[in-house]
PDB file of C-alpha atoms in Angstrom:
ATOM      1  CA  MET H   1       1.976  -1.268  12.498  1.00 68.00           C
ATOM      2  CA  THR H   2       4.304   1.591  11.606  1.00 73.00           C
ATOM      3  CA  ILE H   3       5.169   2.491   8.021  1.00 77.00           C
ATOM      4  CA  ASN H   4       8.297   4.544   7.374  1.00 79.00           C
ATOM      5  CA  LYS H   5       9.633   5.684   3.948  1.00 82.00           C
ATOM      6  CA  THR H   6      13.257   5.075   3.452  1.00 85.00           C
ATOM      7  CA  GLU H   7      15.867   5.147   0.719  1.00 86.00           C
ATOM      8  CA  ILE H   8      18.610   2.532   0.268  1.00 87.00           C
ATOM      9  CA  ASP H   9      21.921   3.841  -1.029  1.00 88.00           C
ATOM     10  CA  ALA H  10      24.354   2.062  -3.359  1.00 90.00           C
ATOM     11  CA  SER H  11      26.158   0.439  -0.397  1.00 94.00           C
ATOM     12  CA  GLY H  12      22.950  -1.023   0.994  1.00 89.00           C
ATOM     13  CA  GLN H  13      22.561   1.446   3.888  1.00 87.00           C
ATOM     14  CA  VAL H  14      18.977   2.354   4.752  1.00 85.00           C
ATOM     15  CA  HIS H  15      18.211   6.044   5.262  1.00 85.00           C
ATOM     16  CA  PRO H  16      14.834   7.182   6.687  1.00 84.00           C
ATOM     17  CA  LEU H  17      13.179  10.022   4.675  1.00 84.00           C
ATOM     18  CA  GLU H  18      11.340  11.249   7.759  1.00 82.00           C
ATOM     19  CA  PRO H  19      12.575  11.799  11.327  1.00 82.00           C
ATOM     20  CA  LEU H  20      11.979   8.621  13.389  1.00 75.00           C
ATOM     21  CA  ILE H  21      11.405   8.042  17.027  1.00 74.00           C
ATOM     22  CA  ARG H  22      13.289   5.084  18.419  1.00 75.00           C
ATOM     23  CA  LEU H  23      11.530   1.945  17.323  1.00 72.00           C
ATOM     24  CA  PRO H  24      11.080  -0.990  19.628  1.00 74.00           C
ATOM     25  CA  SER H  25      12.943  -4.158  18.909  1.00 82.00           C
ATOM     26  CA  GLY H  26      11.031  -6.699  16.910  1.00 85.00           C
ATOM     27  CA  ARG H  27      10.303  -7.889  13.409  1.00 87.00           C
ATOM     28  CA  SER H  28       9.823  -5.772  10.255  1.00 82.00           C
ATOM     29  CA  LEU H  29       9.121  -6.136   6.582  1.00 82.00           C
ATOM     30  CA  LEU H  30      11.108  -4.502   3.786  1.00 79.00           C
ATOM     31  CA  THR H  31       9.304  -3.823   0.490  1.00 81.00           C
ATOM     32  CA  LEU H  32      11.435  -2.728  -2.378  1.00 79.00           C
ATOM     33  CA  LEU H  33       9.599  -0.554  -4.924  1.00 75.00           C
ATOM     34  CA  ASP H  34      10.766  -0.976  -8.470  1.00 72.00           C
ATOM     35  CA  ASP H  35       9.342   2.255  -9.802  1.00 65.00           C
ATOM     36  CA  GLN H  36       8.582   5.328  -7.816  1.00 68.00           C
ATOM     37  CA  ALA H  37       6.029   6.355 -10.441  1.00 68.00           C
ATOM     38  CA  ASN H  38       3.544   3.904  -8.813  1.00 73.00           C
ATOM     39  CA  GLU H  39       4.176   5.139  -5.293  1.00 75.00           C
ATOM     40  CA  PRO H  40       1.044   7.387  -5.100  1.00 80.00           C
ATOM     41  CA  ALA H  41      -1.086   4.436  -6.151  1.00 79.00           C
ATOM     42  CA  LEU H  42       0.524   2.179  -3.543  1.00 77.00           C
ATOM     43  CA  LEU H  43       0.028   4.776  -0.845  1.00 81.00           C
ATOM     44  CA  ALA H  44      -3.643   5.259  -1.756  1.00 86.00           C
ATOM     45  CA  GLU H  45      -4.413   1.531  -1.846  1.00 86.00           C
ATOM     46  CA  ALA H  46      -5.166   1.166   1.895  1.00 84.00           C
ATOM     47  CA  ALA H  47      -7.475   4.164   1.900  1.00 86.00           C
ATOM     48  CA  LEU H  48      -9.327   3.012  -1.250  1.00 86.00           C
ATOM     49  CA  ALA H  49      -9.634  -0.544   0.088  1.00 86.00           C
ATOM     50  CA  LYS H  50     -11.978   0.713   2.785  1.00 86.00           C
ATOM     51  CA  ASP H  51     -14.511   1.539   0.081  1.00 85.00           C
ATOM     52  CA  TRP H  52     -13.709  -1.453  -2.174  1.00 84.00           C
ATOM     53  CA  LEU H  53     -14.389  -3.900   0.675  1.00 87.00           C
ATOM     54  CA  LYS H  54     -17.900  -2.569   1.536  1.00 89.00           C
ATOM     55  CA  PRO H  55     -20.838  -4.950   0.790  1.00 89.00           C
ATOM     56  CA  GLU H  56     -22.566  -2.298  -1.297  1.00 90.00           C
ATOM     57  CA  GLU H  57     -19.558  -2.180  -3.561  1.00 88.00           C
ATOM     58  CA  ASP H  58     -19.805  -5.976  -4.159  1.00 86.00           C
ATOM     59  CA  GLU H  59     -23.534  -5.519  -4.920  1.00 88.00           C
ATOM     60  CA  ALA H  60     -22.765  -2.870  -7.465  1.00 86.00           C
ATOM     61  CA  TRP H  61     -20.384  -5.186  -9.373  1.00 86.00           C
ATOM     62  CA  VAL H  62     -22.591  -8.334  -9.357  1.00 87.00           C
ATOM     63  CA  TYR H  63     -23.971  -7.422 -12.780  1.00 83.00           C
ATOM     64  CA  TRP H  64     -20.472  -7.246 -14.378  1.00 83.00           C
ATOM     65  CA  SER H  65     -19.203 -10.419 -12.617  1.00 80.00           C
ATOM     66  CA  THR H  66     -22.087 -12.527 -13.866  1.00 79.00           C
ATOM     67  CA  ARG H  67     -22.029 -11.300 -17.501  1.00 73.00           C
ATOM     68  CA  ARG H  68     -20.259 -13.340 -20.168  1.00 65.00           C
TER      69      ARG H  68
END
């Protein structure tokens, strides 16, 4: 998977923000971000998920998930 930041101008043209090598033909996904203020959080999500998905993290939260 390759992720490239782009901007879309008023006419709908897509402009890469970083130099790109030629991409192979295939399928892609386009995600439109409503507010750039959340961009750092979105970019950090994958890195943080590595820790969030560890079994010891689940164990640490068992107490809170069983409280009422």
